Short mmCIF file of C-alpha atoms (C1' of nucleotides) in Angstrom, two decimals:
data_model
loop_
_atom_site.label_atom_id
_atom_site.label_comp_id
_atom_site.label_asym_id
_atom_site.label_seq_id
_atom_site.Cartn_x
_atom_site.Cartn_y
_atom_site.Cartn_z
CA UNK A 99 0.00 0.00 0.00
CA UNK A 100 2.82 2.64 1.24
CA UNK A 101 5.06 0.92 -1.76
CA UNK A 102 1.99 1.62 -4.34
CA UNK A 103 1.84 5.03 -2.91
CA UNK A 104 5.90 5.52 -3.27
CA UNK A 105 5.72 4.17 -6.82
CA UNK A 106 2.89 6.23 -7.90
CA UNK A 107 4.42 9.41 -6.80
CA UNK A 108 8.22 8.16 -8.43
CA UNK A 109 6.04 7.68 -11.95
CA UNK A 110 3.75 10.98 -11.60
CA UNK A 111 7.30 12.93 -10.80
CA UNK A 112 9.23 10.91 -13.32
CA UNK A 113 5.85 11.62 -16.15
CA UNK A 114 5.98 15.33 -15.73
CA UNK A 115 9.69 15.49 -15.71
CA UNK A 116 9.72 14.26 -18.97
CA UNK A 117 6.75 15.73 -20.70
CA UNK A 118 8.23 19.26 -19.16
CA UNK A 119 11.71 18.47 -21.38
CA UNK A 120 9.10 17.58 -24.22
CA UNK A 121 7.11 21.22 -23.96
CA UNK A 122 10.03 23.55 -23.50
CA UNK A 123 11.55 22.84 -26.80
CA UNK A 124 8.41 23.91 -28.33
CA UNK A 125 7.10 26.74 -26.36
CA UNK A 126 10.50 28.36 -26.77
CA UNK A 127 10.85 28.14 -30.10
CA UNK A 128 7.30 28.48 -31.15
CA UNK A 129 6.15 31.44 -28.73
CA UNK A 130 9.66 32.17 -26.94
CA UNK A 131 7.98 31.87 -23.58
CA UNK A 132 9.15 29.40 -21.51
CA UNK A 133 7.12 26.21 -19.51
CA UNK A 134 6.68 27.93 -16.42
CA UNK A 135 5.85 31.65 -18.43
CA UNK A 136 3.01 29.89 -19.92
CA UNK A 137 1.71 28.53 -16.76
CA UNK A 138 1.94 31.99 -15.62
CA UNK A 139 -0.38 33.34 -17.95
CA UNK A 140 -2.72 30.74 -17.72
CA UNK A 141 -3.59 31.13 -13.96
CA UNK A 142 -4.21 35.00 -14.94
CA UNK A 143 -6.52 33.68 -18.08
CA UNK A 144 -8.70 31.56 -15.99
CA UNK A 145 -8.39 34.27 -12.73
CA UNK A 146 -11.50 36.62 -12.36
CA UNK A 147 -10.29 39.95 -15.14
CA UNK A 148 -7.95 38.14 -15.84
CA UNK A 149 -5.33 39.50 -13.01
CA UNK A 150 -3.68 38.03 -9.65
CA UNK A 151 -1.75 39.62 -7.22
CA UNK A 152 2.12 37.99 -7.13
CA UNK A 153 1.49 36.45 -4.06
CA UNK A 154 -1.45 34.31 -5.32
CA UNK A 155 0.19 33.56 -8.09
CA UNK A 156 2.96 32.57 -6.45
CA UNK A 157 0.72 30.09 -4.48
CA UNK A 158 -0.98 28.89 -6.85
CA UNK A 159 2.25 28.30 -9.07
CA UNK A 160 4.17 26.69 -6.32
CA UNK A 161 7.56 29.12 -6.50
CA UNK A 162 8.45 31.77 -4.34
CA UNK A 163 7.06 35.58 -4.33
CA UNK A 164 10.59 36.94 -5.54
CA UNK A 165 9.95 34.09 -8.72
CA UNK A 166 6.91 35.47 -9.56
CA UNK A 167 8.30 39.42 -9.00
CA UNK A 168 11.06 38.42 -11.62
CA UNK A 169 8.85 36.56 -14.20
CA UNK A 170 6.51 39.51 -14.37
CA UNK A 171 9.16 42.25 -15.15
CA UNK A 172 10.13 40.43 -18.88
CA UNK A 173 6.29 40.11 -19.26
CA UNK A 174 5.74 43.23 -18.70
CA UNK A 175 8.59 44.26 -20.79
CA UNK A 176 7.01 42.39 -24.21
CA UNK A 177 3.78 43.51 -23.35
CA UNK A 178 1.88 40.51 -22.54
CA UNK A 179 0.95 41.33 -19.26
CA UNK A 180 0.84 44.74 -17.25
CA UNK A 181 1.08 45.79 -13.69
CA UNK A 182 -2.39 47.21 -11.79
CA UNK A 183 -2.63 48.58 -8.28
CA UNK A 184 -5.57 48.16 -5.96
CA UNK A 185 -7.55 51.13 -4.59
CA UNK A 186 -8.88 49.97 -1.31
CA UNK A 187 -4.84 48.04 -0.71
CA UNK A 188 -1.61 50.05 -2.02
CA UNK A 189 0.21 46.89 -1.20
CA UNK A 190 -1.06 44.77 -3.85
CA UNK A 191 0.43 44.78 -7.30
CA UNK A 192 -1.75 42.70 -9.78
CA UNK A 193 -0.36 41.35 -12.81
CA UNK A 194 -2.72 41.25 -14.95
CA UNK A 195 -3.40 39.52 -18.95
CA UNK A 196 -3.28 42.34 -21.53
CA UNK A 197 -4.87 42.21 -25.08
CA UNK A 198 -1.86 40.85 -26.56
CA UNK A 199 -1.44 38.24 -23.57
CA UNK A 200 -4.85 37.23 -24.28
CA UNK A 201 -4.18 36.72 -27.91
CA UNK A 202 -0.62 35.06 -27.16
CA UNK A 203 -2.21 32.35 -24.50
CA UNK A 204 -4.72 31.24 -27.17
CA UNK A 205 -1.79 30.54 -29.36
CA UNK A 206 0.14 28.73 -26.64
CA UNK A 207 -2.95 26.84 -25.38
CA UNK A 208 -2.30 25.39 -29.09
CA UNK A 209 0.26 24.14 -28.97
CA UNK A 210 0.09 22.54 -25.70
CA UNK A 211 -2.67 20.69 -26.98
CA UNK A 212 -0.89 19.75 -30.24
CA UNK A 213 2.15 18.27 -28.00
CA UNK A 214 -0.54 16.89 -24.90
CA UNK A 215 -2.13 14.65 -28.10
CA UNK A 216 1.34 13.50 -28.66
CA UNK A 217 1.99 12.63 -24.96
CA UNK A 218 -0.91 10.15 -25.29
CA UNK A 219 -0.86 9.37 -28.67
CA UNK A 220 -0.76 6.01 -28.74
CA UNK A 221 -3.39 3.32 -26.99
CA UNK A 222 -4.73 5.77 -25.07
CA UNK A 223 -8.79 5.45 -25.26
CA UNK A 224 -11.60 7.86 -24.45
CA UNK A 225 -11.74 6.38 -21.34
CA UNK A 226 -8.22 5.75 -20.44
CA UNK A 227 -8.03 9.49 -20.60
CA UNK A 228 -11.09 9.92 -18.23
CA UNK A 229 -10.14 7.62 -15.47
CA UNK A 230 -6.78 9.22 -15.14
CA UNK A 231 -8.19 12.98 -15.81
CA UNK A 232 -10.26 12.04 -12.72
CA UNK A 233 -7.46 10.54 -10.36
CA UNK A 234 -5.30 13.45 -11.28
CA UNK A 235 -8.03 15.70 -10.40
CA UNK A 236 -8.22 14.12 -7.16
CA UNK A 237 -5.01 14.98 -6.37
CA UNK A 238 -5.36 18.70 -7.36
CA UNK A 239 -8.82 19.76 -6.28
CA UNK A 240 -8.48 20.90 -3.06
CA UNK A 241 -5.50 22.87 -4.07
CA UNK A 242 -6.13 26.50 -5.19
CA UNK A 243 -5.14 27.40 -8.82
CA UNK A 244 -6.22 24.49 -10.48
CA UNK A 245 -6.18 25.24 -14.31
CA UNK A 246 -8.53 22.26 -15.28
CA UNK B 96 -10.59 13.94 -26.47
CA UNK B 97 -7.95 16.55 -27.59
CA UNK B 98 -9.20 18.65 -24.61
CA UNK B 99 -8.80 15.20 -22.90
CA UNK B 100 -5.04 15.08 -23.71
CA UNK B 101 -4.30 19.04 -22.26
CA UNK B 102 -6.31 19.05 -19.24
CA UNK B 103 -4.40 15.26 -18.15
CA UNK B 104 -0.99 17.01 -18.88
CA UNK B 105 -2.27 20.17 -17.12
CA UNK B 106 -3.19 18.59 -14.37
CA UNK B 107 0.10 15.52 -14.45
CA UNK B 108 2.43 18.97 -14.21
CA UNK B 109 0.47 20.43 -11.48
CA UNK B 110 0.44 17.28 -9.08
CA UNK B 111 3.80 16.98 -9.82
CA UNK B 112 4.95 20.69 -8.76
CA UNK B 113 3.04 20.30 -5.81
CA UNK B 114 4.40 17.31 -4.60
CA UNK B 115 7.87 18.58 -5.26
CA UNK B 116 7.10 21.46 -3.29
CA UNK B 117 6.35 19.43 -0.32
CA UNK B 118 9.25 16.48 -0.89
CA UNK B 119 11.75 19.06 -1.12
CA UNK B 120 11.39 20.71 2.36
CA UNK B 121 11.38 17.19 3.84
CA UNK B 122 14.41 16.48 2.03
CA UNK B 123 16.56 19.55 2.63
CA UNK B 124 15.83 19.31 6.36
CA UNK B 125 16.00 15.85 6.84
CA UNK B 126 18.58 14.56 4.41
CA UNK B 127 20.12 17.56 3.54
CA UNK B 128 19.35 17.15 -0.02
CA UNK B 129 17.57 18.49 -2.96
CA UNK B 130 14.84 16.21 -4.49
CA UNK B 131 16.98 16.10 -7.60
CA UNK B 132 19.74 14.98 -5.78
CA UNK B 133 17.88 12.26 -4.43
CA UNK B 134 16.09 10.89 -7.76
CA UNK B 135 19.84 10.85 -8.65
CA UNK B 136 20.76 8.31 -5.90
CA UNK B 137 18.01 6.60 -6.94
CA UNK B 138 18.48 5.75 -10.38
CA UNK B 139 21.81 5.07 -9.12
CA UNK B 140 20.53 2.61 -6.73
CA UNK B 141 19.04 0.75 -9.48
CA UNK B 142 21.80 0.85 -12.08
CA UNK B 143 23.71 -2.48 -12.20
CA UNK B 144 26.96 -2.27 -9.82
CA UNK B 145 25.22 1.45 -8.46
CA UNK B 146 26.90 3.48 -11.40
CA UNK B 147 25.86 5.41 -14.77
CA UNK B 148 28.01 7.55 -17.01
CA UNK B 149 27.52 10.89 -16.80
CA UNK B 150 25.14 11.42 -19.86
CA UNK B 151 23.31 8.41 -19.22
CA UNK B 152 22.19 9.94 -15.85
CA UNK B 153 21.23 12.97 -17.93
CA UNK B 154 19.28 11.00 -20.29
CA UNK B 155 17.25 9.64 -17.26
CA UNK B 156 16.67 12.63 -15.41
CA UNK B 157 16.12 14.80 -18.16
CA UNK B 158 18.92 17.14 -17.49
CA UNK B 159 21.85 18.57 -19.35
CA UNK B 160 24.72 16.63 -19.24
CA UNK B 161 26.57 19.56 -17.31
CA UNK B 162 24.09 19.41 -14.47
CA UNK B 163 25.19 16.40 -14.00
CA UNK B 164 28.98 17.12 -13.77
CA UNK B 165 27.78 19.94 -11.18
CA UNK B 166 25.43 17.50 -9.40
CA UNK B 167 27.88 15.10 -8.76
CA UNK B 168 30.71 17.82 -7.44
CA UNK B 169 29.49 18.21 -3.66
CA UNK B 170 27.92 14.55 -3.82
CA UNK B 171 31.19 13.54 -3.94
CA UNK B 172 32.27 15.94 -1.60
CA UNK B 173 30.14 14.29 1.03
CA UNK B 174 30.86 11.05 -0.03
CA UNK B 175 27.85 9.66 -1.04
CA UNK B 176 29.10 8.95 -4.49
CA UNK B 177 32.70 8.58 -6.05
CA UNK B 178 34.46 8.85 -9.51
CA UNK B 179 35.03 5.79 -11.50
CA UNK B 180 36.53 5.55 -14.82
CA UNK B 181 36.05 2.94 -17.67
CA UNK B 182 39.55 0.51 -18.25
CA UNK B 183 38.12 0.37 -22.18
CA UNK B 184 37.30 3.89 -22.80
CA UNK B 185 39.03 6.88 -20.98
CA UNK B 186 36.29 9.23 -22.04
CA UNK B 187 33.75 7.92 -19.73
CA UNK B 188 33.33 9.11 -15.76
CA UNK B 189 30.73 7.07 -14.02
CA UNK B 190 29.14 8.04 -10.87
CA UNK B 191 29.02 5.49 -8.57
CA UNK B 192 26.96 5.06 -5.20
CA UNK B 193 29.40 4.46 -2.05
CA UNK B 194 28.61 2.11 1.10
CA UNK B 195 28.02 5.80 2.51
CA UNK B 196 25.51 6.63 -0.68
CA UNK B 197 23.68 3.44 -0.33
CA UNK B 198 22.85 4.33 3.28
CA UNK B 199 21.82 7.43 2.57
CA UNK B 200 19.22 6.70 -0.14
CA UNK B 201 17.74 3.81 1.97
CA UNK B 202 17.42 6.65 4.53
CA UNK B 203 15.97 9.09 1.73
CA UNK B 204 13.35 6.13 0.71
CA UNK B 205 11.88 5.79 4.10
CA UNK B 206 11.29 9.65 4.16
CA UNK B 207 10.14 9.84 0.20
CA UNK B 208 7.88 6.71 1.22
CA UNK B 209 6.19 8.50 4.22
CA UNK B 210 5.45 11.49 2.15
CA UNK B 211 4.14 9.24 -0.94
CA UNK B 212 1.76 8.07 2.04
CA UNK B 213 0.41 11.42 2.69
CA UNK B 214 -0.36 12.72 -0.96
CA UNK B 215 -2.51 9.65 -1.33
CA UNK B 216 -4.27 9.77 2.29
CA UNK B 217 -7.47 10.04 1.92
CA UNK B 218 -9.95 8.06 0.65
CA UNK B 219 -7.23 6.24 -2.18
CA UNK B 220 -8.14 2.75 -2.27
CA UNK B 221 -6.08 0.04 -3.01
CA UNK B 222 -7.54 -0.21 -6.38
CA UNK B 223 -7.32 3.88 -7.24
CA UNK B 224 -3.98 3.61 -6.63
CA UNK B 225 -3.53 0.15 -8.94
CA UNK B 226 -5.24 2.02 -11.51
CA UNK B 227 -3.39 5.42 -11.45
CA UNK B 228 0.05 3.08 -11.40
CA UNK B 229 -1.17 0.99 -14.18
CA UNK B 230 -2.01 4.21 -16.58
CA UNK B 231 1.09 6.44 -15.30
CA UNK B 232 3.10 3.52 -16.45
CA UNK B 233 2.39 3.34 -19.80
CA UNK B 234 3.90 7.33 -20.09
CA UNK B 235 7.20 6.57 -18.94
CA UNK B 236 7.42 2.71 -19.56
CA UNK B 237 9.05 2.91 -22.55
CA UNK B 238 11.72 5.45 -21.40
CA UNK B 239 15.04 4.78 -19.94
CA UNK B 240 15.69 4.50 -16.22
CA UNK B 241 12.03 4.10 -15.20
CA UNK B 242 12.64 4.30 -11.12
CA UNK B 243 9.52 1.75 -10.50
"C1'" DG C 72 47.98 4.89 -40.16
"C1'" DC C 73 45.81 9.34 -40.39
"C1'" DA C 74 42.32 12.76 -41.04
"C1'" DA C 75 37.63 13.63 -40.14
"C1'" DT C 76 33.85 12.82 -37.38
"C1'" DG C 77 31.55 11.65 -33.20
"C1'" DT C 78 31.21 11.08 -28.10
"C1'" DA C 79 31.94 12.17 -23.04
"C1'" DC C 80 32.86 15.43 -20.11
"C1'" DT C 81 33.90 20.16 -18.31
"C1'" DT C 82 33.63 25.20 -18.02
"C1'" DG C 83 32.17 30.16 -18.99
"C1'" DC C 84 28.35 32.72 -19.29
"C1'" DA C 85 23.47 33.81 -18.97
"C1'" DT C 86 19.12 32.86 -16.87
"C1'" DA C 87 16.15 31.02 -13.15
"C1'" DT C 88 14.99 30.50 -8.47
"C1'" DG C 89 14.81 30.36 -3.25
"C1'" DC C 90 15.84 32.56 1.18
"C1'" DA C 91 16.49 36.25 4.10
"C1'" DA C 92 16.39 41.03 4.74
"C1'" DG C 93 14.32 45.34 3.82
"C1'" DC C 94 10.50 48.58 2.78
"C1'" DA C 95 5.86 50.17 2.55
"C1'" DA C 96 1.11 49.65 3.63
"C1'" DT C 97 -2.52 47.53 6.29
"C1'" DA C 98 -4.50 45.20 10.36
"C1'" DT C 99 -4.67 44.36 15.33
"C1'" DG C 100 -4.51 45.07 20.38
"C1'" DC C 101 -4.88 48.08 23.80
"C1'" DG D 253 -4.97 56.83 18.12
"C1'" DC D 254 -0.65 54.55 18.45
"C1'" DA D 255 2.61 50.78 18.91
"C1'" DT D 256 3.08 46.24 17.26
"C1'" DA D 257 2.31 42.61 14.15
"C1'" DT D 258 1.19 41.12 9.65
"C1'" DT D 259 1.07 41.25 4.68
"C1'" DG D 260 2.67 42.22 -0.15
"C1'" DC D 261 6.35 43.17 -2.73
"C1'" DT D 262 11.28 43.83 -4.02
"C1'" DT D 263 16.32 43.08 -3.86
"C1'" DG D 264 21.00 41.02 -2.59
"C1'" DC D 265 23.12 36.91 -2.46
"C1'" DA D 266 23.76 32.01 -3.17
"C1'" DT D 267 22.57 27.98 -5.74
"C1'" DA D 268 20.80 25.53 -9.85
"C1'" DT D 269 20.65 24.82 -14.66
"C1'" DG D 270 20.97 25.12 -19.87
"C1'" DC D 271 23.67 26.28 -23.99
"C1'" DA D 272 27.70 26.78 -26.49
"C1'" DA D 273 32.51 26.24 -26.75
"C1'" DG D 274 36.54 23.77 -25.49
"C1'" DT D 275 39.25 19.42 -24.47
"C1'" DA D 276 40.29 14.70 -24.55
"C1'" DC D 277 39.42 10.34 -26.27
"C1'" DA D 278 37.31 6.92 -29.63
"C1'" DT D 279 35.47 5.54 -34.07
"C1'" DT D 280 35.07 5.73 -39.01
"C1'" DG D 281 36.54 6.11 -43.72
"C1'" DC D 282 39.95 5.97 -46.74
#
DNA sequence: GCAATGTACTTGCATATGCAAGCAATATGC
DNA sequence: GCATATTGCTTGCATATGCAAGTACATTGC
């Protein structure tokens, strides 16, 4: 039982490790964003206007604040996202999608699809794909951020 | 089913940063390693006579070769692994697990096991797990230096 | 046998990231 | 209301990592 739990969590680690390698050939030559830049702007697609303060996003990315600080600046820099401050709370420092991020996450979302149907390309059924979408999400769902 | 494909990689990349997250406090403070270091023990644990070349490791952890050559620096430092060279061909430098090494990643087992134990807590039967093992299986079986 | 090519490893440089400290603004206790 | 604690963000420093170039050795082609 303990063993089936150690081995599952070797093969989920050892899964995303490589599919990671796979994507970050592609997203940098196809988009020049990196993995984790993409992952950035998709937790500010799904998030209510489309903005998050760093801290939430840090949360929700699993990195540090000062990670999140340093991925917005480049970001910002190329336009894709833009900094906002909050009325009521001059502490907080959204980042939030712009026009062009919009545009440029609906490009990337393609892609990551195009190389997710690789991943699983072969023998994979309808519903070999649901019952592991569903333990996945079982392992995600309480946690906040959750881009499925 | 496309859809399918991105929202099980989506969600395979997020259980896996979360679970790093928590394995690599438990790591640093208990073992005084970095999960990366410790996956590296491992597939050296399972390599026959405990030792890879350098860009075989790579292959299997989906690294650069020079991560390697820096990995392996203070892991040899603290003698957990050693320096062996081939008689045959002088360009190869294995990494090889010491007496101390193979300690150390039994040690590093135990603590990776309990953790395993608490991602799957609650409410994984014996059979959710068999299931998620069987299907996470088939995306890294037919890689090299599958840990399981 | 020797030149050309390929392989294994290392190193310099650039980027990425965490931690701890620092700063500014808000919240809390009294 | 004010001192203290807390929160959100940034920055300095240390570590981690990839890429490209360099070095040493091995293999191939002739």
């Amino acid at each position: 039982m303990n063993d089936l739990c150690l081995t599952n969590t070797l093969r989920l680690l050892q899964s995303a490790d490589q599919i990671k390698a796979r994507l970050s050939g592609d997203f940098a030559s196809v988009h020049g964003l990196s993995v984790n830049e993409v992952f950035l702007l998709l937790h500010l697609e799904q998030a209510p206007l489309h903005r998050l303060s760093r801290v939430e996003l840090a949360k929700r990315m699993h990195v540090s604040a000062s990670t999140v600080t340093r991925m917005a600046a480049p970001l910002e820099k190329i336009g894709v996202v833009a900094r906002q401050t909050d009325e009521r709370d001059a502490r907080l420092a959204f980042v939030v999608l712009t026009e062009s991020g919009l545009e440029k996450v609906h490009e990337a979302r393609v892609t990551f699809t195009k190389q997710a149907g690789y991943v699983f390309r072969d023998r994979w059924t309808q519903e070999d794909l649901e019952q592991l979408s569903g333990l996945l999400h079982r392992l995600i769902a309480d946690a906040p951020g959750n881009l499925t």
